[in-house]
Short mmCIF file of C-alpha atoms in Angstrom, two decimals:
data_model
loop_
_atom_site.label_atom_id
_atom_site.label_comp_id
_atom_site.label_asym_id
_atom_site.label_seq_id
_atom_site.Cartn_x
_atom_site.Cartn_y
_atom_site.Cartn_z
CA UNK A 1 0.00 0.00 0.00
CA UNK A 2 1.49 3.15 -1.15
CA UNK A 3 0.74 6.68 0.55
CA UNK A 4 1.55 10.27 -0.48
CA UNK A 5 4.34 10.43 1.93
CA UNK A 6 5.75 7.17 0.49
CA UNK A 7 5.00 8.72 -2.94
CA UNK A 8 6.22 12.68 -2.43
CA UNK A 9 9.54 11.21 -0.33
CA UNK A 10 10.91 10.35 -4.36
CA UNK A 11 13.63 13.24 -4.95
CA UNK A 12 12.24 13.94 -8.37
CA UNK A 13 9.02 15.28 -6.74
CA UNK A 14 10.04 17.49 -4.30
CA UNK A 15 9.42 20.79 -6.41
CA UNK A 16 6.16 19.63 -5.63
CA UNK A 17 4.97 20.97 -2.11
CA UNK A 18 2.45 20.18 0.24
CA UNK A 19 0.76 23.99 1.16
CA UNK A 20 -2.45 22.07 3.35
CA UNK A 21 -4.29 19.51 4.72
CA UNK A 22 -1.22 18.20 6.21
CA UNK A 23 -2.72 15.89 8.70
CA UNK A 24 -3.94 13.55 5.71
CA UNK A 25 -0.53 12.77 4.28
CA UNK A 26 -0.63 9.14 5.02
CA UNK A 27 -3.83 8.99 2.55
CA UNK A 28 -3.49 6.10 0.16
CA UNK A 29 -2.95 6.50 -3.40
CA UNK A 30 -3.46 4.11 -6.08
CA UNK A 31 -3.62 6.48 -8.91
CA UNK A 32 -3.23 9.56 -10.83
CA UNK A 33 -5.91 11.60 -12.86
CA UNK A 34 -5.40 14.90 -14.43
CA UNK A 35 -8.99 16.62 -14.25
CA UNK A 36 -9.94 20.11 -15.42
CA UNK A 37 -13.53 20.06 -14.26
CA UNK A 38 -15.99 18.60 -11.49
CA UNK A 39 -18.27 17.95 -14.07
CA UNK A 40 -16.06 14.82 -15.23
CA UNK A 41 -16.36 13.05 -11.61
CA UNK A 42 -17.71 9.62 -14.18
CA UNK A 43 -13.81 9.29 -14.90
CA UNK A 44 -12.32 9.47 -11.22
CA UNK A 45 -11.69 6.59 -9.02
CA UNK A 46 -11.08 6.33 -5.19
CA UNK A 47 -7.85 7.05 -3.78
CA UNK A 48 -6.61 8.42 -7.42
CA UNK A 49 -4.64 11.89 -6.95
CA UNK A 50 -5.90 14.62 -8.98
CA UNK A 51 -3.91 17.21 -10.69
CA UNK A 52 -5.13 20.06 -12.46
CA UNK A 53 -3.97 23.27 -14.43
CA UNK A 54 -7.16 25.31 -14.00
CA UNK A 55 -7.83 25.91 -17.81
CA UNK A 56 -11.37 25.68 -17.70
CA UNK A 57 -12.21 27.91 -14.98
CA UNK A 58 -11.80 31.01 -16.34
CA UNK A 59 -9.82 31.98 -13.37
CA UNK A 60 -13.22 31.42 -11.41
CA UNK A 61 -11.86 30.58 -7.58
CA UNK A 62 -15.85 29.50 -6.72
CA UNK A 63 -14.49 26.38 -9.35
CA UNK A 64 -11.53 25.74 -8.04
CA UNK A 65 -12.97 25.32 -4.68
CA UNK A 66 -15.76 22.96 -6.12
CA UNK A 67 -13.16 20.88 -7.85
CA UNK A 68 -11.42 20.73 -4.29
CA UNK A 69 -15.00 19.64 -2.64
CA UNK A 70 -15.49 16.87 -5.16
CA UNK A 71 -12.30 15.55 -4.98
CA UNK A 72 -12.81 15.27 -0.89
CA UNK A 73 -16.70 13.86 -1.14
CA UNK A 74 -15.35 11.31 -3.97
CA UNK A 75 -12.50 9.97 -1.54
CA UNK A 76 -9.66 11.40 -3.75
CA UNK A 77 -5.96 10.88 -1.84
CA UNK A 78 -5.55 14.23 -2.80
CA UNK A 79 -5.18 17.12 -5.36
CA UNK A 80 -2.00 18.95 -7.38
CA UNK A 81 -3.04 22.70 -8.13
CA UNK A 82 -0.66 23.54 -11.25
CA UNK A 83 0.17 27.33 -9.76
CA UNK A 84 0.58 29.85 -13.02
CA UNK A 85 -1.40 31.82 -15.51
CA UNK A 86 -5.28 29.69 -14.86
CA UNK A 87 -4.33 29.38 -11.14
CA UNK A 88 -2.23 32.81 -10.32
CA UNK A 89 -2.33 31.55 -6.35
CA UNK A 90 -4.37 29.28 -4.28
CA UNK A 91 -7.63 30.56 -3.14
CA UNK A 92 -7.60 30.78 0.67
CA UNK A 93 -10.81 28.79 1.15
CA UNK A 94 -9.30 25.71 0.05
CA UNK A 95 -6.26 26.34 2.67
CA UNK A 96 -9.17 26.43 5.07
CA UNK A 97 -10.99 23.17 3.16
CA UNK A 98 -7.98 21.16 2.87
CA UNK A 99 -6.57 21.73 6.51
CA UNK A 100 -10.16 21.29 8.34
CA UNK A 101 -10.91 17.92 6.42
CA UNK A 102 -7.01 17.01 6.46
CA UNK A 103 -7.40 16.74 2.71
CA UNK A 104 -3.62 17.48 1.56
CA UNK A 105 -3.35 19.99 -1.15
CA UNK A 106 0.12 20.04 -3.51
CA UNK A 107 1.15 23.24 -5.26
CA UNK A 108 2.96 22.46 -8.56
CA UNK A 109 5.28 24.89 -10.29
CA UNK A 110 4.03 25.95 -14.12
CA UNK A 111 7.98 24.71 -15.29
CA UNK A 112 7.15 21.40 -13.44
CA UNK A 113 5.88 19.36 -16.89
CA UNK A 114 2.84 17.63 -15.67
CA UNK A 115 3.36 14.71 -17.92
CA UNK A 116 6.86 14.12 -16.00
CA UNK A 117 4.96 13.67 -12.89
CA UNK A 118 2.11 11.73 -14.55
CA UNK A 119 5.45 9.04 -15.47
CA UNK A 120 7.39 8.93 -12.61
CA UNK A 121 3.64 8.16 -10.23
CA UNK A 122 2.28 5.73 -12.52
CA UNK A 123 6.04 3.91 -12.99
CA UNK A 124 6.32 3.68 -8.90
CA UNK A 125 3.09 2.61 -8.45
CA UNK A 126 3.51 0.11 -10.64
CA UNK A 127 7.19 -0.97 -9.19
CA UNK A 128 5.41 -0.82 -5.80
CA UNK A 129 2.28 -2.56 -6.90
CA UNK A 130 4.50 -5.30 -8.39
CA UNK A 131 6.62 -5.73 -5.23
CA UNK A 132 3.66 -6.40 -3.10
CA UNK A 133 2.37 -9.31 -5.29
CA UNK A 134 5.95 -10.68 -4.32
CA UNK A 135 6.09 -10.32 -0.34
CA UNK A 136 2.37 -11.30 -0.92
CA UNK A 137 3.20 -14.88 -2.62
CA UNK A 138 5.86 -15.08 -0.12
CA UNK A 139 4.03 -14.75 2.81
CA UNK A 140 1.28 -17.23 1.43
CA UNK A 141 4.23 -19.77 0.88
CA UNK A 142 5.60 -19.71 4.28
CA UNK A 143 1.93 -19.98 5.79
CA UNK A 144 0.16 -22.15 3.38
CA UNK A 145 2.86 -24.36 1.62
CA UNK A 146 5.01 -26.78 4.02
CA UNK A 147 6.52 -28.19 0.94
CA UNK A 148 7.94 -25.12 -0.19
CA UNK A 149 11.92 -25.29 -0.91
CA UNK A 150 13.15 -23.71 2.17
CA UNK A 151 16.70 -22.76 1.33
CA UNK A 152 14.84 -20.65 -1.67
CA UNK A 153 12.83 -19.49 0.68
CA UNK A 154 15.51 -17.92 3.19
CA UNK A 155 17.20 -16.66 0.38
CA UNK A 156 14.36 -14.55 -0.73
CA UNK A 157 13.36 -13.42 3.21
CA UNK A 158 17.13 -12.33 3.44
CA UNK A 159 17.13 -10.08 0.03
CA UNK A 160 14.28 -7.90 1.49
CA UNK A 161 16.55 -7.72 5.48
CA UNK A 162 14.90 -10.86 7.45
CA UNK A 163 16.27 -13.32 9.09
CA UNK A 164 14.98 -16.67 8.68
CA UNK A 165 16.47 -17.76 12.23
CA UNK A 166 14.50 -14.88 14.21
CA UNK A 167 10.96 -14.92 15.75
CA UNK A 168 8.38 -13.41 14.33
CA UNK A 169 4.53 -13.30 15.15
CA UNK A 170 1.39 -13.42 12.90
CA UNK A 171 -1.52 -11.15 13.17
CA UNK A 172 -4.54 -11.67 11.82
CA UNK A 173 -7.74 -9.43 11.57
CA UNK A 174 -10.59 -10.71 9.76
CA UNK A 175 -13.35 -8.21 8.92
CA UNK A 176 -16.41 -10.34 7.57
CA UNK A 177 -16.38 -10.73 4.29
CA UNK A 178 -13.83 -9.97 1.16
CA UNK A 179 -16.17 -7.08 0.20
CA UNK A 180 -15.24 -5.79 3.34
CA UNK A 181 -11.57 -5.88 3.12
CA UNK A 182 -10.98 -2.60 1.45
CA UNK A 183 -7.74 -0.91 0.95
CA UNK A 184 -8.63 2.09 3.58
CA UNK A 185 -9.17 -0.55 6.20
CA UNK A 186 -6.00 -2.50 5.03
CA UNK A 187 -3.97 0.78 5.81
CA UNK A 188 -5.77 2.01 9.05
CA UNK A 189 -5.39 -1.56 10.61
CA UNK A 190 -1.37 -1.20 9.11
CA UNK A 191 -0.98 2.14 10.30
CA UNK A 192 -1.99 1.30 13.85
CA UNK A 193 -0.20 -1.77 14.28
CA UNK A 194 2.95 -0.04 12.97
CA UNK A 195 2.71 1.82 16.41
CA UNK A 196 3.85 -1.58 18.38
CA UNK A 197 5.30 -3.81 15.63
CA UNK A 198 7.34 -3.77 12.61
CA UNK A 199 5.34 -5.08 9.77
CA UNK A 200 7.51 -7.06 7.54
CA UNK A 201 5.11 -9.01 4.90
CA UNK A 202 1.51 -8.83 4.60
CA UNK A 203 -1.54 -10.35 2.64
CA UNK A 204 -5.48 -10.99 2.06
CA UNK A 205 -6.52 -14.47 2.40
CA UNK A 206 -9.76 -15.04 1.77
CA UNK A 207 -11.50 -12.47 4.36
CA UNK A 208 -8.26 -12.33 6.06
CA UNK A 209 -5.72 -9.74 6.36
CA UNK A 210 -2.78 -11.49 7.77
CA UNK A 211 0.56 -9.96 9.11
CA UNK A 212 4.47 -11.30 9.97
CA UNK A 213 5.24 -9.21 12.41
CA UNK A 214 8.37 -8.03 14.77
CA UNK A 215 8.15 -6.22 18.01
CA UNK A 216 11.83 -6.99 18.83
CA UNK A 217 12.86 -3.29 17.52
CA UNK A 218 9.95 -1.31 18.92
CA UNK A 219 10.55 0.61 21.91
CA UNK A 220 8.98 -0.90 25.61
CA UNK A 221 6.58 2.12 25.96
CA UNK A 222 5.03 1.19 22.68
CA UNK A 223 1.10 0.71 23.08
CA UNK A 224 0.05 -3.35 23.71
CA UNK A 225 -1.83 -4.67 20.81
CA UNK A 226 -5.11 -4.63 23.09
CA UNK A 227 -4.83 -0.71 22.82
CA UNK A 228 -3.91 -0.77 19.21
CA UNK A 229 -7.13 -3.13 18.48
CA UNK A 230 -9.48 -1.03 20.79
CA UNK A 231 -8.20 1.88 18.76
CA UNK A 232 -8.65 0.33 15.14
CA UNK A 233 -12.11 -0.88 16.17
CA UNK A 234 -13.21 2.73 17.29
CA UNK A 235 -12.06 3.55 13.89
CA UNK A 236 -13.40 0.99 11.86
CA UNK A 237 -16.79 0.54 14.17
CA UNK A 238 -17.23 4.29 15.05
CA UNK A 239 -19.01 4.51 18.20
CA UNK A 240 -20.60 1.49 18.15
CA UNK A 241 -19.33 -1.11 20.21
CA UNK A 242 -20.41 -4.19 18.13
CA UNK A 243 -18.09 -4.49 15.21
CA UNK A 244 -17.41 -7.82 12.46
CA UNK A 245 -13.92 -6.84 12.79
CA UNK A 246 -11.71 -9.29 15.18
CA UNK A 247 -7.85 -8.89 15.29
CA UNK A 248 -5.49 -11.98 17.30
CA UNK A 249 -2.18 -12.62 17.05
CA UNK A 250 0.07 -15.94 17.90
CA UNK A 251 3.17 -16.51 20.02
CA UNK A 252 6.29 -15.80 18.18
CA UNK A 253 8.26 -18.35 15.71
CA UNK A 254 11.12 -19.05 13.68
CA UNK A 255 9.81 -19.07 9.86
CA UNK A 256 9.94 -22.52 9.78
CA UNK A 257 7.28 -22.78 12.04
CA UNK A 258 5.55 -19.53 11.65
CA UNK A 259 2.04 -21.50 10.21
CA UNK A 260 1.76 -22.06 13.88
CA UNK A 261 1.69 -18.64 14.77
CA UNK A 262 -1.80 -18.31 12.23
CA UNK A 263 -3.15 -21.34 13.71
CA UNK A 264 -3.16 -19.52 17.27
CA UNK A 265 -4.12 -16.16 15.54
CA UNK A 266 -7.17 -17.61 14.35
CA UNK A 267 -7.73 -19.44 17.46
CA UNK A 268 -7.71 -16.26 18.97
CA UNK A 269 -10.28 -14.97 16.70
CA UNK A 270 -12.90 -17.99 17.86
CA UNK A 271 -12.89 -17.03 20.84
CA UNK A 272 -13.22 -13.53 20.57
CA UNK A 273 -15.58 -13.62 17.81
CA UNK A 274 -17.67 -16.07 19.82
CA UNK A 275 -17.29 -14.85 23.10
CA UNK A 276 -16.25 -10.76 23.24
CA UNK A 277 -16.23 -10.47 26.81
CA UNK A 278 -13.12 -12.92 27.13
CA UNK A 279 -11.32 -9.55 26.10
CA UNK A 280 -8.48 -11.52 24.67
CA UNK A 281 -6.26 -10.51 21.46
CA UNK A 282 -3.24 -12.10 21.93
CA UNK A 283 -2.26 -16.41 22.65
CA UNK A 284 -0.33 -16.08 25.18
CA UNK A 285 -3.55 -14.79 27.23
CA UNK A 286 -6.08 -17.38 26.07
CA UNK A 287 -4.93 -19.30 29.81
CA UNK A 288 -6.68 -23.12 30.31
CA UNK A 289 -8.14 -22.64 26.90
CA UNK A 290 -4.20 -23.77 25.18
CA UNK A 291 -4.87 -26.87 27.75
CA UNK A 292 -7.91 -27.47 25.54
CA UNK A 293 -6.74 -26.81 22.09
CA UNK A 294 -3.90 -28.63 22.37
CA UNK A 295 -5.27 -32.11 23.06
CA UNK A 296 -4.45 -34.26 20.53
CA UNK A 297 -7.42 -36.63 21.13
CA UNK A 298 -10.50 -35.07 21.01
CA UNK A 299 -12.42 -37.81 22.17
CA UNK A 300 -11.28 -36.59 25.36
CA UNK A 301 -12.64 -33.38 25.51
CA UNK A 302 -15.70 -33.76 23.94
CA UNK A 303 -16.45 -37.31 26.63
CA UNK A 304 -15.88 -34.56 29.62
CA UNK A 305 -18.07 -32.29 27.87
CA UNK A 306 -20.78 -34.89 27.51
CA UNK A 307 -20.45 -36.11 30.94
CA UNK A 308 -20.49 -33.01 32.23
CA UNK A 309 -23.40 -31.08 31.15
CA UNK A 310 -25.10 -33.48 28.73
CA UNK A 311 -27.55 -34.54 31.57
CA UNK A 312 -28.57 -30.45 31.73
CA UNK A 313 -28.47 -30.25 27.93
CA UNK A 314 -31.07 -33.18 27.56
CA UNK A 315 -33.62 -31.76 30.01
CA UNK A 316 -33.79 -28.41 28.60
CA UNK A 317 -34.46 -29.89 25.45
CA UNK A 318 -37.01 -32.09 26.67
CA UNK A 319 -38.72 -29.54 29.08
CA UNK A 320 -37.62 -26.50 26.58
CA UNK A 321 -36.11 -24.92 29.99
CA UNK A 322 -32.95 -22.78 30.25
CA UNK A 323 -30.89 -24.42 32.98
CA UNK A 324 -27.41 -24.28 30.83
CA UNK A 325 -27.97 -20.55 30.36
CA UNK A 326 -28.58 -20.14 33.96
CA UNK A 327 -25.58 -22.37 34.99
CA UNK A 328 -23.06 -20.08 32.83
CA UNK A 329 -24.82 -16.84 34.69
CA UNK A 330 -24.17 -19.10 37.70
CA UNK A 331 -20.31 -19.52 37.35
CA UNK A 332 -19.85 -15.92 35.61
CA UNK A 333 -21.36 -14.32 39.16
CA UNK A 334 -19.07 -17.14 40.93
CA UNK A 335 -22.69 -17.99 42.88
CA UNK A 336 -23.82 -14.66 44.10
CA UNK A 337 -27.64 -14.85 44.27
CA UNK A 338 -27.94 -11.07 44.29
CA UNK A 339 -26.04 -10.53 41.38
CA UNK A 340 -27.27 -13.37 39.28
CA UNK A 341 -30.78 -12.12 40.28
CA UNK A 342 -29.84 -8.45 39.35
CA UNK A 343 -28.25 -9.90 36.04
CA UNK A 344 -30.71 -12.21 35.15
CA UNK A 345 -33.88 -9.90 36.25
CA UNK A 346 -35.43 -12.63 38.46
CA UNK A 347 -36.39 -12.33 42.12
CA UNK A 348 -33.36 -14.37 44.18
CA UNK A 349 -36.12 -17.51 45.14
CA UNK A 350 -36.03 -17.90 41.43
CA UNK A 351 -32.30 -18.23 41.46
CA UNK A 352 -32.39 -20.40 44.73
CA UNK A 353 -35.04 -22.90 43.21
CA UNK A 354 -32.77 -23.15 40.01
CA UNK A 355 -29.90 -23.57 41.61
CA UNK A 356 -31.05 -26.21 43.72
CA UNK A 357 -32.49 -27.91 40.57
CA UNK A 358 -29.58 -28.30 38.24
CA UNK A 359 -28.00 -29.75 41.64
CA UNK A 360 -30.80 -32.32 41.44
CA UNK A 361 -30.09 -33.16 37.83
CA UNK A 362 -26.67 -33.20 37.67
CA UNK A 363 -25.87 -34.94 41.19
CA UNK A 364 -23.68 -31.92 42.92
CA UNK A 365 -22.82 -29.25 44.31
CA UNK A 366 -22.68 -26.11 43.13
CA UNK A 367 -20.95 -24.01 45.60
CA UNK A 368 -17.91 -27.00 45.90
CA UNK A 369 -14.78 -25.36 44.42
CA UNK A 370 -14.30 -28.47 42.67
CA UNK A 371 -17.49 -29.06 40.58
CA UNK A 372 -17.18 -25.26 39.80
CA UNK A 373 -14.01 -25.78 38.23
CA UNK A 374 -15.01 -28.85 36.23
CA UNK A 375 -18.34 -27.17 35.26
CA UNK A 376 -16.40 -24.34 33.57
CA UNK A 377 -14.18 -26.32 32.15
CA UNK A 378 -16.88 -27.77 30.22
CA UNK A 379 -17.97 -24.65 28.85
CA UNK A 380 -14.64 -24.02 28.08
CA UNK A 381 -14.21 -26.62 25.99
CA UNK A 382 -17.80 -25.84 24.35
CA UNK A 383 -16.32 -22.60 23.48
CA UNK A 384 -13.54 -23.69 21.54
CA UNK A 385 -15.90 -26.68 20.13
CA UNK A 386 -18.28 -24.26 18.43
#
């Protein structure tokens, strides 16, 4: 993903200035389009930068600063204004425009040949655009293909600086659906997690936006990724709360074994997506639940399941009651009748005479430390089985 910084830190730009809306430099671009008029909007594209010499506005500033409004509405990355005989300055308006809406505003010299700048954009987009596809089929390889030739393979991770031998981690986010992975989300998830970790390779898979990752070189007062994610979701969700965007990451490993690293990502992502208030984003703070997921056989966690709660799962089938909803309330308020009564809106007799029946169906006791523990183990493990 290329931005305008990326794109205006090439020397053979930099008679090109940015005059406003600097807050929005790290805008994507994935294009250019040389545009004389916001009545040809039908031939612009997202995230394209704009350029434009003023010739058909008659020197008209209530034009230029509509053809600096589309460009905003229409999600442009930004806008060149060729300074010289059809625009003698810039219009203080669109200082205003540009720096309120951080929409960044360039101011091109009349020598500065537009068709130059045209060249060199489109040639490092394309360069960039090309190298991505790479790091792309090499991140896929080292994930997805265990019979890739691994000597090839470190060969290629040292020509772009990594290390084969080091630890690395992989973050995933997953937002949905592929519709939903757009390239503004790609580079506001990026942009935050570049605030705690190096980003070395990156990808879509499927609905997935996956990331090999080093925190090794970031400072210790960078942000944990549990701020990082609270602050992408705020982004991404605005102030709703509920979002279909979940971000984990795994433990760290050497390439060789980096798949691993997804597998807990996405294990991560179960469990959050599943069960929010867990609050969990990263492996090594998933706790019992590793016990769980890393049983080979399992036969043996789905038998403790079973014997556990399947008694309590039959009879609310057969009676259509809601014991095993009331048993999780049960364990989540660690027994308190007053707050399961409070949570559950019931008076506390109701939450005495339901108590004492799941003790009658289940044959124990629900304040012993022991059957507490083995009880939430159970829905533990139907966590992770769903």
């Amino acid at each position: 993903m290329i931005t305008l910084k990326k794109l205006f830190s090439l020397p053979e730009l930099e008679p090109i200035r940015l005059v406003a809306g600097k807050n929005g430099i790290n805008r994507l671009i994935n294009g250019v389009n040389v545009m004389e008029s916001d009545r040809l909007v039908e031939f612009f594209k997202e995230n394209e930068l704009l350029v434009t010499t003023g010739i058909n506005m008659g020197g008209d500033e209530r034009k230029l600063n509509a053809l600096v409004n589309m460009a905003f509405n229409r999600k442009a990355a930004g806008i060149i204004l060729n300074v010289g005989p059809y625009i003698p300055s810039i219009p203080e308006p669109v200082f205003q425009f540009a720096d309120e809406h951080r929409f960044p505003v360039f101011e091109m010299p009349w020598a500065y040949r537009i068709a130059d700048f045209v060249k060199i954009t489109v040639q490092y987009l394309t360069a960039a655009g090309q190298g991505q596809t790479k790091t792309e089929c090499l991140l896929s390889e080292i994930l997805f293909d265990p019979e890739t030739d691994r000597r090839l393979l470190g060969k290629e991770l040292s020509q772009l600086g990594i290390e084969a031998d080091a630890h690395f981690s992989i973050i995933v986010g997953t937002a949905g659906s592929v519709s939903d992975v757009s390239s503004r989300l790609l580079h506001m998830i990026e942009n935050e997690l570049s605030k705690g970790y190096k980003i070395l390779l990156s990808m879509v898979h499927r609905d997935q936006i996956i990331y090999m990752a080093d925190r090794t070189e970031i400072q210790i007062s960078a942000p944990p990724l549990s701020k990082l994610i609270q602050s992408i979701r705020g982004k991404y969700g605005g102030k709703s709360e509920k979002t279909d965007l979940f971000i984990g990451a795994g433990s760290d490993y050497s390439v060789k074994n980096l798949s691993e690293s997804y597998d807990e990502a996405m294990a991560v992502i179960h469990l959050a997506r599943h069960y929010p208030d867990l609050l969990i984003c990263e492996y090594k703070d998933v706790g019992a639940y590793k016990i769980i997921m890393n049983v080979r056989d399992r036969n043996v966690v789905e038998t403790f399941h079973q014997e556990t709660l399947g008694l309590l799962y039959g009879y609310d089938k057969l009676h259509e009651t809601d014991f095993v909803h009331f048993l999780r309330v049960f364990l989540e308020e660690d027994g308190h009748t007053a707050n399961i009564a409070r949570k559950e809106f019931v008076h506390r007799n109701t939450v005495l005479y339901k108590t004492k029946k799941i003790e009658s169906i289940l044959g124990v006791d629900l304040y012993h430390p022991f059957v507490k523990m083995n009880l939430s183990l159970a829905f533990m493990i139907e966590n992770v089985m769903r």
